[in-house]
Short mmCIF file of C-alpha atoms and ligand atoms in Angstrom, two decimals:
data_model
loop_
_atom_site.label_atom_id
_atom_site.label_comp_id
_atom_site.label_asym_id
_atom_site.label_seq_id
_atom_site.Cartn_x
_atom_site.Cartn_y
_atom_site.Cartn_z
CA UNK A 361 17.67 3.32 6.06
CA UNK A 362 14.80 2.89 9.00
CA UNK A 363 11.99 2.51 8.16
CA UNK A 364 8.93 4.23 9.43
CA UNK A 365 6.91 1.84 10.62
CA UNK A 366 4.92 -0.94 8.78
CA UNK A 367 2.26 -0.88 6.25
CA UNK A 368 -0.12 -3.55 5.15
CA UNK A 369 -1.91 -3.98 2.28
CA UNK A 370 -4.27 -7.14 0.67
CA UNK A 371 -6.11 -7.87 -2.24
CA UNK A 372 -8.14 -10.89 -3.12
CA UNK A 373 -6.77 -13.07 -5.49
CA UNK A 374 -7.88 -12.20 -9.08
CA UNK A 375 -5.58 -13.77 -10.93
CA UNK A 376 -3.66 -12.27 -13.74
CA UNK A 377 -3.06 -8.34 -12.91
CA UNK A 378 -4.10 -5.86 -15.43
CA UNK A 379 -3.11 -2.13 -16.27
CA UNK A 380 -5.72 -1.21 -13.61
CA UNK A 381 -4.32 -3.10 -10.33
CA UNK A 382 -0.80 -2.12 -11.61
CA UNK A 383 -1.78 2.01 -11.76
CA UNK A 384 -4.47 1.84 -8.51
CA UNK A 385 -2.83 -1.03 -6.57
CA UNK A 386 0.94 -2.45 -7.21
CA UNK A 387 2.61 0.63 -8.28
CA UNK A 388 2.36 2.07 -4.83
CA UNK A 389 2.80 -1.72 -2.97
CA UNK A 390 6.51 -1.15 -4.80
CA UNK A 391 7.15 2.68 -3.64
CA UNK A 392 6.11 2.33 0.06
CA UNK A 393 8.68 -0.32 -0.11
CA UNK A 394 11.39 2.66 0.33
CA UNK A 395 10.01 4.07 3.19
CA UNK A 396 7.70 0.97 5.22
CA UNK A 397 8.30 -2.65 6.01
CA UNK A 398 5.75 -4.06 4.32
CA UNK A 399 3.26 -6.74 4.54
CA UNK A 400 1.19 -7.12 1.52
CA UNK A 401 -1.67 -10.45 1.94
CA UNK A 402 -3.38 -12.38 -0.93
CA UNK A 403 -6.41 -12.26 1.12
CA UNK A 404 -7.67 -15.66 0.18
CA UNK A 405 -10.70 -16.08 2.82
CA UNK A 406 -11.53 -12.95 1.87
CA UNK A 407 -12.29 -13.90 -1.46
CA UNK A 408 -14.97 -16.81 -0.14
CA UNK A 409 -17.75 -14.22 0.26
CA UNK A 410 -18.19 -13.78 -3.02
CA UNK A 411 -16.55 -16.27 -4.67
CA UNK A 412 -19.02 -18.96 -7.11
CA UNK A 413 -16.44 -21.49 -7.43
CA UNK A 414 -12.86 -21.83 -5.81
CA UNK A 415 -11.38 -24.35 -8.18
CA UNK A 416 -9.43 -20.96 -9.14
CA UNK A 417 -8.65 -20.35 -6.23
CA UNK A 418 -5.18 -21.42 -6.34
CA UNK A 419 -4.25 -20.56 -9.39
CA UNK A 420 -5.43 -16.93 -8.75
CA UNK A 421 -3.49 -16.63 -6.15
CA UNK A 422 -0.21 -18.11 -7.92
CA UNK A 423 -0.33 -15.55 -10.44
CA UNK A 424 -1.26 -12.72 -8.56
CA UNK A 425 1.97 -13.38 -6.34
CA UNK A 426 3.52 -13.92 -9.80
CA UNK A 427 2.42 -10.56 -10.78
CA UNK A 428 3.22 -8.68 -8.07
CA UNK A 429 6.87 -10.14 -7.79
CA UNK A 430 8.14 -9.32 -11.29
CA UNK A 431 6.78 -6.11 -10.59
CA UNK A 432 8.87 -4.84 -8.00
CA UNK A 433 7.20 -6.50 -4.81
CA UNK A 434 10.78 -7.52 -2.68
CA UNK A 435 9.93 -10.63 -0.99
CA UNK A 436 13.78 -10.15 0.89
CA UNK A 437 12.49 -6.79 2.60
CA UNK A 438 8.74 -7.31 2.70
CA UNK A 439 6.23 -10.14 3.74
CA UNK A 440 4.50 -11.69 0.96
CA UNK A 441 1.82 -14.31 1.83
CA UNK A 442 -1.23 -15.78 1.63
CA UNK A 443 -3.87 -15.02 4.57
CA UNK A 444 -5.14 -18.42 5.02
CA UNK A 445 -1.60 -19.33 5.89
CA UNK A 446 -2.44 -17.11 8.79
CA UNK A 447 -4.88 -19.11 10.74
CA UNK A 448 -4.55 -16.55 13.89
CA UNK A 449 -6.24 -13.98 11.62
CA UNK A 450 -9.97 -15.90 12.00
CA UNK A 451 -9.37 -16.26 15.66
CA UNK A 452 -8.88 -12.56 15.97
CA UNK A 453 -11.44 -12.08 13.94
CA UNK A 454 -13.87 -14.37 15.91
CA UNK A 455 -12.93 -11.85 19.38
CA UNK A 456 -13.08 -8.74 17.35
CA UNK A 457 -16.53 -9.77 16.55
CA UNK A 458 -17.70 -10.18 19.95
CA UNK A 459 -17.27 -5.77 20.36
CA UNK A 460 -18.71 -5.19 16.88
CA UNK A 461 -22.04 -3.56 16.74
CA UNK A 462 -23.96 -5.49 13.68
CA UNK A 463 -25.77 -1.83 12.86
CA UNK A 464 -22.25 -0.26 12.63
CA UNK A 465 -21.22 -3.29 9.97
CA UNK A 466 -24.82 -3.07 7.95
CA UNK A 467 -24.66 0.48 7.75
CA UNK A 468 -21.35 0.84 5.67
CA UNK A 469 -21.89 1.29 2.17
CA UNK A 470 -19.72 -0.68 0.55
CA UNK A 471 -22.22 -3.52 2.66
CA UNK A 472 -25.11 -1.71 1.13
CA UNK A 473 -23.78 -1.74 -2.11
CA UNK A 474 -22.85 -5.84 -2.06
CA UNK A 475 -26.35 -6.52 -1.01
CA UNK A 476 -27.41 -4.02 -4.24
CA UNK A 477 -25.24 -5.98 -6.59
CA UNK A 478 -26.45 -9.88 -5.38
CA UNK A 479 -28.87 -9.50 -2.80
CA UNK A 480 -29.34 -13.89 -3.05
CA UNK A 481 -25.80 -13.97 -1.37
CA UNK A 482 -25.64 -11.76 2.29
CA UNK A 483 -23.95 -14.41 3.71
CA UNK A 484 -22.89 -14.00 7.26
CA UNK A 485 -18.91 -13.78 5.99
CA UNK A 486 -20.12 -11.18 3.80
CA UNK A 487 -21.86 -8.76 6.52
CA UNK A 488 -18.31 -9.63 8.78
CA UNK A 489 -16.16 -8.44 6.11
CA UNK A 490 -14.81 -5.56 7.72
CA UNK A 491 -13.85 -7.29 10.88
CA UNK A 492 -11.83 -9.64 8.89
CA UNK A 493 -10.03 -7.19 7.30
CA UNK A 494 -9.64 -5.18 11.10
CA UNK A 495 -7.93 -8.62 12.40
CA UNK A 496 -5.42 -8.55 9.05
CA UNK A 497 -4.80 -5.13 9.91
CA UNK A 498 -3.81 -5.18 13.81
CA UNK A 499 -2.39 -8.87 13.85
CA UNK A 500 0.57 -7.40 12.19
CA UNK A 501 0.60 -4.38 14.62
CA UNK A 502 0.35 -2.24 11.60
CA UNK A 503 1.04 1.36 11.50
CA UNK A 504 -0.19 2.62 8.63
CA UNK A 505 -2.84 1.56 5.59
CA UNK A 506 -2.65 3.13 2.04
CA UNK A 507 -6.27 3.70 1.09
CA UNK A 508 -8.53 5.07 -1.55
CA UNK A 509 -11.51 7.10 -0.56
CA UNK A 510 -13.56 4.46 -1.08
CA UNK A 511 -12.08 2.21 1.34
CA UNK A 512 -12.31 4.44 4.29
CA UNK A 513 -14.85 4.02 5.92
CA UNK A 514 -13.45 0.56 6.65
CA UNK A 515 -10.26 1.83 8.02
CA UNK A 516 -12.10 4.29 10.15
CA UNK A 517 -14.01 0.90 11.29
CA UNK A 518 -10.73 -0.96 11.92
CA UNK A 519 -9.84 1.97 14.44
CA UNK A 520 -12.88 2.30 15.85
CA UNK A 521 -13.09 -1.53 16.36
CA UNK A 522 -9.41 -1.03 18.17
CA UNK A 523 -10.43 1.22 20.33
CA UNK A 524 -13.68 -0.76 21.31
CA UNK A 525 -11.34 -3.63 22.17
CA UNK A 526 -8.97 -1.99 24.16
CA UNK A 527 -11.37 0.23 26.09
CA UNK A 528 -13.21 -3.33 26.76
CA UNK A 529 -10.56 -5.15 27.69
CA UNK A 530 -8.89 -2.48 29.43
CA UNK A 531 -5.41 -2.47 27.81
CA UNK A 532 -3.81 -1.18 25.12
CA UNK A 533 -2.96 -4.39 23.46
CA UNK A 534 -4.13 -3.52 19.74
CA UNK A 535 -2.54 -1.14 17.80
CA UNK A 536 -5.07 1.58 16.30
CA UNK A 537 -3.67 1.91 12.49
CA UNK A 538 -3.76 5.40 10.70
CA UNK A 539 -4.60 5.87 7.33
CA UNK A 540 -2.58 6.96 4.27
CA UNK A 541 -4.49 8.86 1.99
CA UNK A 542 -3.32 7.60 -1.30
CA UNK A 543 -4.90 9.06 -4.53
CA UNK A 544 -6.03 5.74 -6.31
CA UNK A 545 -6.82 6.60 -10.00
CA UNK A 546 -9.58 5.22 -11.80
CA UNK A 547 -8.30 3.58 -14.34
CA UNK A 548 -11.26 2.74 -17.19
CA UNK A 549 -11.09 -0.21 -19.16
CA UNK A 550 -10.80 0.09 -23.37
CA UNK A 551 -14.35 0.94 -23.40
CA UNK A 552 -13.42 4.03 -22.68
CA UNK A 553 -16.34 4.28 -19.88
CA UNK A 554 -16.13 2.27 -17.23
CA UNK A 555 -13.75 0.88 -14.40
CA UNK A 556 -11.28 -1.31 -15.83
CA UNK A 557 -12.00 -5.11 -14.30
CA UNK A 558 -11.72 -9.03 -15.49
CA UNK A 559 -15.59 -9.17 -14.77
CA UNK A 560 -15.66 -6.37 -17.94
CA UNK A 561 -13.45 -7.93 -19.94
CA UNK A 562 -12.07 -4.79 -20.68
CA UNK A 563 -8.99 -5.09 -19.34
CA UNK A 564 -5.77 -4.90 -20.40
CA UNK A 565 -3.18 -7.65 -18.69
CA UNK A 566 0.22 -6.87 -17.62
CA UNK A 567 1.67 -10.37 -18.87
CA UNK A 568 -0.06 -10.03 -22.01
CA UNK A 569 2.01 -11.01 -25.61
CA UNK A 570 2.73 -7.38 -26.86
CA UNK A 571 0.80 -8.82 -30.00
CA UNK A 572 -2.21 -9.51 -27.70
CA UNK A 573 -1.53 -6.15 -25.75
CA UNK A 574 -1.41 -3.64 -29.37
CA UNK A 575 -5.30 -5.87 -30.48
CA UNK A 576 -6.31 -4.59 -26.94
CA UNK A 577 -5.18 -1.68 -27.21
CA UNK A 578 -6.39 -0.98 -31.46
CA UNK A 579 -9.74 -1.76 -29.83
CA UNK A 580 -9.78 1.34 -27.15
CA UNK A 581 -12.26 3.50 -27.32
CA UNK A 582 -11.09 7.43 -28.14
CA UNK A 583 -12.55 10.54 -27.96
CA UNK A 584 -16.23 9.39 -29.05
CA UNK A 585 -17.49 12.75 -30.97
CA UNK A 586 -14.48 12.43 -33.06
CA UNK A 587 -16.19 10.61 -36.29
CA UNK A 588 -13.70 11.20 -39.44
CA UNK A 589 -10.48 10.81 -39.30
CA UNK A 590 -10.30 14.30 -40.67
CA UNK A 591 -12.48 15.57 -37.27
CA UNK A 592 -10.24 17.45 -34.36
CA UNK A 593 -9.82 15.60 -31.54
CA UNK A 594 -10.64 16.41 -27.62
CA UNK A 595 -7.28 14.44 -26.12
CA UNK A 596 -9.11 15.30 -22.59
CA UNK A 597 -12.35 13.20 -23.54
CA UNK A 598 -9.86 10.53 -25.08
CA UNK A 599 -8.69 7.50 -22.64
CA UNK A 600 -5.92 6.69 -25.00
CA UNK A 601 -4.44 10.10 -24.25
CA UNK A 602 -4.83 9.55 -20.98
CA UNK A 603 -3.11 6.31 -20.78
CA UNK A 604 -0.29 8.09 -23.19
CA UNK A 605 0.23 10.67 -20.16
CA UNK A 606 1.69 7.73 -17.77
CA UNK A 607 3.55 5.86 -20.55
CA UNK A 608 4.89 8.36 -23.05
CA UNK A 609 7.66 10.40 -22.82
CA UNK A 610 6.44 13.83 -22.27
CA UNK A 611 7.64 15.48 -25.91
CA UNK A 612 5.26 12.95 -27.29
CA UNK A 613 2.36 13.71 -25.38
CA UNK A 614 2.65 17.27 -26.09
CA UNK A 615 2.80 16.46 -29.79
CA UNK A 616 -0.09 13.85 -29.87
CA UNK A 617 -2.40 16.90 -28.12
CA UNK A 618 -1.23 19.33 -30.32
CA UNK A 619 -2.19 17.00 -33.23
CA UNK A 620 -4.92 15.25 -32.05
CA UNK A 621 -6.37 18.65 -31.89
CA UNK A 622 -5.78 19.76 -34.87
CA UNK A 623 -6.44 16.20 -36.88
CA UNK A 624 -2.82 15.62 -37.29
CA UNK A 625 -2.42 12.45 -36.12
CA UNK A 626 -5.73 9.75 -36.38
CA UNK A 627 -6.84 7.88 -33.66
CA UNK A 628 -5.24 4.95 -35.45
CA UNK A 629 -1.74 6.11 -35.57
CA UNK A 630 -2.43 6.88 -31.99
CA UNK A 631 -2.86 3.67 -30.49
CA UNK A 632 -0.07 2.47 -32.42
CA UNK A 633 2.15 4.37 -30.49
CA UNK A 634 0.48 3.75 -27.07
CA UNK A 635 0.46 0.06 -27.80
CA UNK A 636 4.52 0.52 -28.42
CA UNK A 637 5.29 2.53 -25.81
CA UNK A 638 3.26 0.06 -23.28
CA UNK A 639 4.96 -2.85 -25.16
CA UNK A 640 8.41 -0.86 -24.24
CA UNK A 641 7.44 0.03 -20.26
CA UNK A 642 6.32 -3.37 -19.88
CA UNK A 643 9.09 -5.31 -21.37
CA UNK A 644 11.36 -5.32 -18.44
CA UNK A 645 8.40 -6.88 -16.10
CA UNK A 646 7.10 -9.50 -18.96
CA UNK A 647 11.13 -10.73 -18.73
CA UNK A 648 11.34 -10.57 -15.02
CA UNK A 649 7.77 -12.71 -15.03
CA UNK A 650 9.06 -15.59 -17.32
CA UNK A 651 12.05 -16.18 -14.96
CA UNK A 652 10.65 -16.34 -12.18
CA UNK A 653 7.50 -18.22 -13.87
CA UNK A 654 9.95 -20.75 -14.94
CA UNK A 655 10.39 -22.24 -11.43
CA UNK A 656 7.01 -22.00 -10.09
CA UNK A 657 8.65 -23.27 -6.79
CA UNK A 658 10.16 -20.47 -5.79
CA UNK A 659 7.03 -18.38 -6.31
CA UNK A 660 5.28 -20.59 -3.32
CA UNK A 661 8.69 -20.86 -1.59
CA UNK A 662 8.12 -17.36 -1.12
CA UNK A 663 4.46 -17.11 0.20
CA UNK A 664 5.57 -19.97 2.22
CA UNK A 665 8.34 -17.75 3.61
CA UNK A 666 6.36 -14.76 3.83
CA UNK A 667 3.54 -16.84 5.68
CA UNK A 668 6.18 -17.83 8.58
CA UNK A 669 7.08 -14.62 9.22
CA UNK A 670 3.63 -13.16 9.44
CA UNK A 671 2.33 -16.16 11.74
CA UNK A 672 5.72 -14.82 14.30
CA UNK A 673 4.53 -11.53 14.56
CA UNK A 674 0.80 -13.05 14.52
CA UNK A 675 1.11 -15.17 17.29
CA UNK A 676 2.89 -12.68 19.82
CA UNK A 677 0.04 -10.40 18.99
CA UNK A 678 -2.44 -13.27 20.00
CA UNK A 679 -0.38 -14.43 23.20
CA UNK A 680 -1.26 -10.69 24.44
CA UNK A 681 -4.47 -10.69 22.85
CA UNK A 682 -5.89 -14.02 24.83
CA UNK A 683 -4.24 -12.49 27.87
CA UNK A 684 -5.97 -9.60 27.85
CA UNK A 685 -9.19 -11.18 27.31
CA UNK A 686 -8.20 -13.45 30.19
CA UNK A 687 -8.91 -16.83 28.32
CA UNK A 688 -8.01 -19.68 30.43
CA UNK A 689 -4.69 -20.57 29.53
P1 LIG B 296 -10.02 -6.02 -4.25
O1 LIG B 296 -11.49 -6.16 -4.17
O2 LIG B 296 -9.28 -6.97 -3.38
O3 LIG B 296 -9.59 -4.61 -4.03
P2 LIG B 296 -9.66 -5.82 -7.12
O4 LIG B 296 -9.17 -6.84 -8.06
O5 LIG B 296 -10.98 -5.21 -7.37
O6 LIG B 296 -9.62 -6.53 -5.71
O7 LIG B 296 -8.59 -4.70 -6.99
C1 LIG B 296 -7.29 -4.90 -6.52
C2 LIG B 296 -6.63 -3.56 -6.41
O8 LIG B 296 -6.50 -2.99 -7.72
C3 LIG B 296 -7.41 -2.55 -5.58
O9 LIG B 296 -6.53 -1.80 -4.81
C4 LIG B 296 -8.11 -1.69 -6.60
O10 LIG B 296 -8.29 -0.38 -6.15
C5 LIG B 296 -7.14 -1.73 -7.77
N1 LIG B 296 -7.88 -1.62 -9.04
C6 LIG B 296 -8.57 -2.60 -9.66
N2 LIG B 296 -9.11 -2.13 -10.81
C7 LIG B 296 -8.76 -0.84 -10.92
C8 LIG B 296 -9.00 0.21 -11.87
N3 LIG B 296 -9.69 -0.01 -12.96
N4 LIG B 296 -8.48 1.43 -11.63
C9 LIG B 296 -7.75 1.67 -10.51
N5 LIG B 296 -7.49 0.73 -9.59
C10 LIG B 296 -7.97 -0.50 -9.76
#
């Protein structure tokens, strides 16, 4: 089938994935596989501006790729590789930079927010984010970006940053991306509250043992005002139910609100049954992750693959990139 056009996608390497990258992130890298040609980046550099210590580093990034691989990513139909790999994408960066007003880049919020969160580290990197990510974005000529409200404003940067280019260097040599709208859910960690996330430690990992997935999951958090196990339960308060809407069969999740409601079924029994049924959805990807985990090789065979085709299309974009901005050849 043709496709329609190509997508890109990165995330920095965190390392093992949990049930929130899978539901916000992977889950959708896998579907727009049917209709894009994909290029999904570990977005290593990326990762320096925050980053305390990249001894990690490498690792992350291993099982990241790991992760997304027995989960569906095709490294045969899309390009799967590490950004680094990519050294064109800092000298794109370094020209995109030169048409960026700093005001526009300080006044995003996500910026805001970073220098909220750890205002000892603006670093320079930090501020430039967004013109890194512009230069992943067009160096791949990319059509289309899935993104979350949240991310954007950044996409609306990367386009106006295109524009800014081409009107300055009078040619149409960068390709303005559009955005996807793509409804990323929240997913919230076992406390029930907030954001699933490693930093919480209230996540739940995809390559877990399904003994180390049910204690998870007999920790979560249900509906809080439920007290006794005699109490009703709210199912739409309860992030167990929740979680039992994507990974129960539907019969079941019409029985466990019906009950839940009425204090037919504790929150106990409850969990046992989530932790099951997630046990269940996730055997097939736990099996897929220990073959391919048993040959590390071909995991980096495949970046390593996915990195030479990227740095093709990268470098034709960068032959008409330094001709446009007439640099001595
Ligand atoms: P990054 O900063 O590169 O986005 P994260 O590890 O924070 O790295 O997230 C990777 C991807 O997983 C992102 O697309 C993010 O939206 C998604 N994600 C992470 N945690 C959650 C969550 N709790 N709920 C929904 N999506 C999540």
């Amino acid at each position: 089938m043709a496709k329609k056009g190509r997508v890109f996608s990165g995330a920095r390497p965190t390392g093992r994935q949990h049930l929130g990258n899978y539901l916000g992130a992977i889950k959708n890298y896998v579907a727009l596989q049917q209709e894009f040609e994909c290029v999904y980046s570990i977005v290593d550099v990326h990762a320096l501006t925050t980053v305390e210590t990249t001894k990690d580093l490498t690792s992350n990034t291993f099982d990241m790729a790991l992760d997304w691989l027995a989960a569906g990513i095709r490294p045969e139909e899309s390009i799967v590789f590490v950004q680094s790999h990519v050294p064109q994408v800092m000298e794109l960066h370094t020209y995109l930079s030169m048409v960026t007003p700093l005001g526009k880049l300080t006044d995003l919020p996500t910026f805001k927010e970073k220098v909220r969160e750890s205002p000892e580290n603006v670093n320079y990197g930090l501020v430039g984010y967004p013109v890194l990510m512009t230069a992943d974005i067009v160096l791949y000529r990319t059509d289309v970006v899935p993104v979350g409200v949240d991310q954007a404003p950044h996409l609306e940067f990367a386009r106006e940053t295109v524009r800014s280019f081409n009107y300055r260097y009078g040619a149409a040599v960068l390709k303005e991306p559009q955005m996807k709208n793509t409804e990323i859910p929240k997913v919230l960690g076992i406390d029930g509250q907030q954001k699933m996330g490693k930093s919480l430690n209230n996540h739940i990992e995809l390559a877990a043992t399904p003994e180390e997935t049910r204690l998870r999951v007999m920790q979560m958090v249900t509906d809080p005002q439920r007290m006794r196990r005699t109490d009703p339960g709210n199912p739409e308060v309860c992030n167990v139910f929740s979680m039992h809407k994507i990974f129960t069969p539907a019969e079941d999740v019409a029985m466990i609100n019906q009950e839940c409601r009425r204090a037919g079924i504790g929150c106990v029994d409850c969990k046992k049954r989530f932790a099951e049924n997630l046990n269940q959805n996730l055997a097939p990807f736990r099996e897929k992750r220990a073959e391919i985990g048993a040959n590390p090789a071909t995991v980096w065979d495949v970046l390593h693959d996915g990195a030479k085709r990227a740095r093709a299309i990268a470098e034709e974009t960068m032959v008409s990139v330094r001709e446009a901005i007439q640099l001595p050849k």
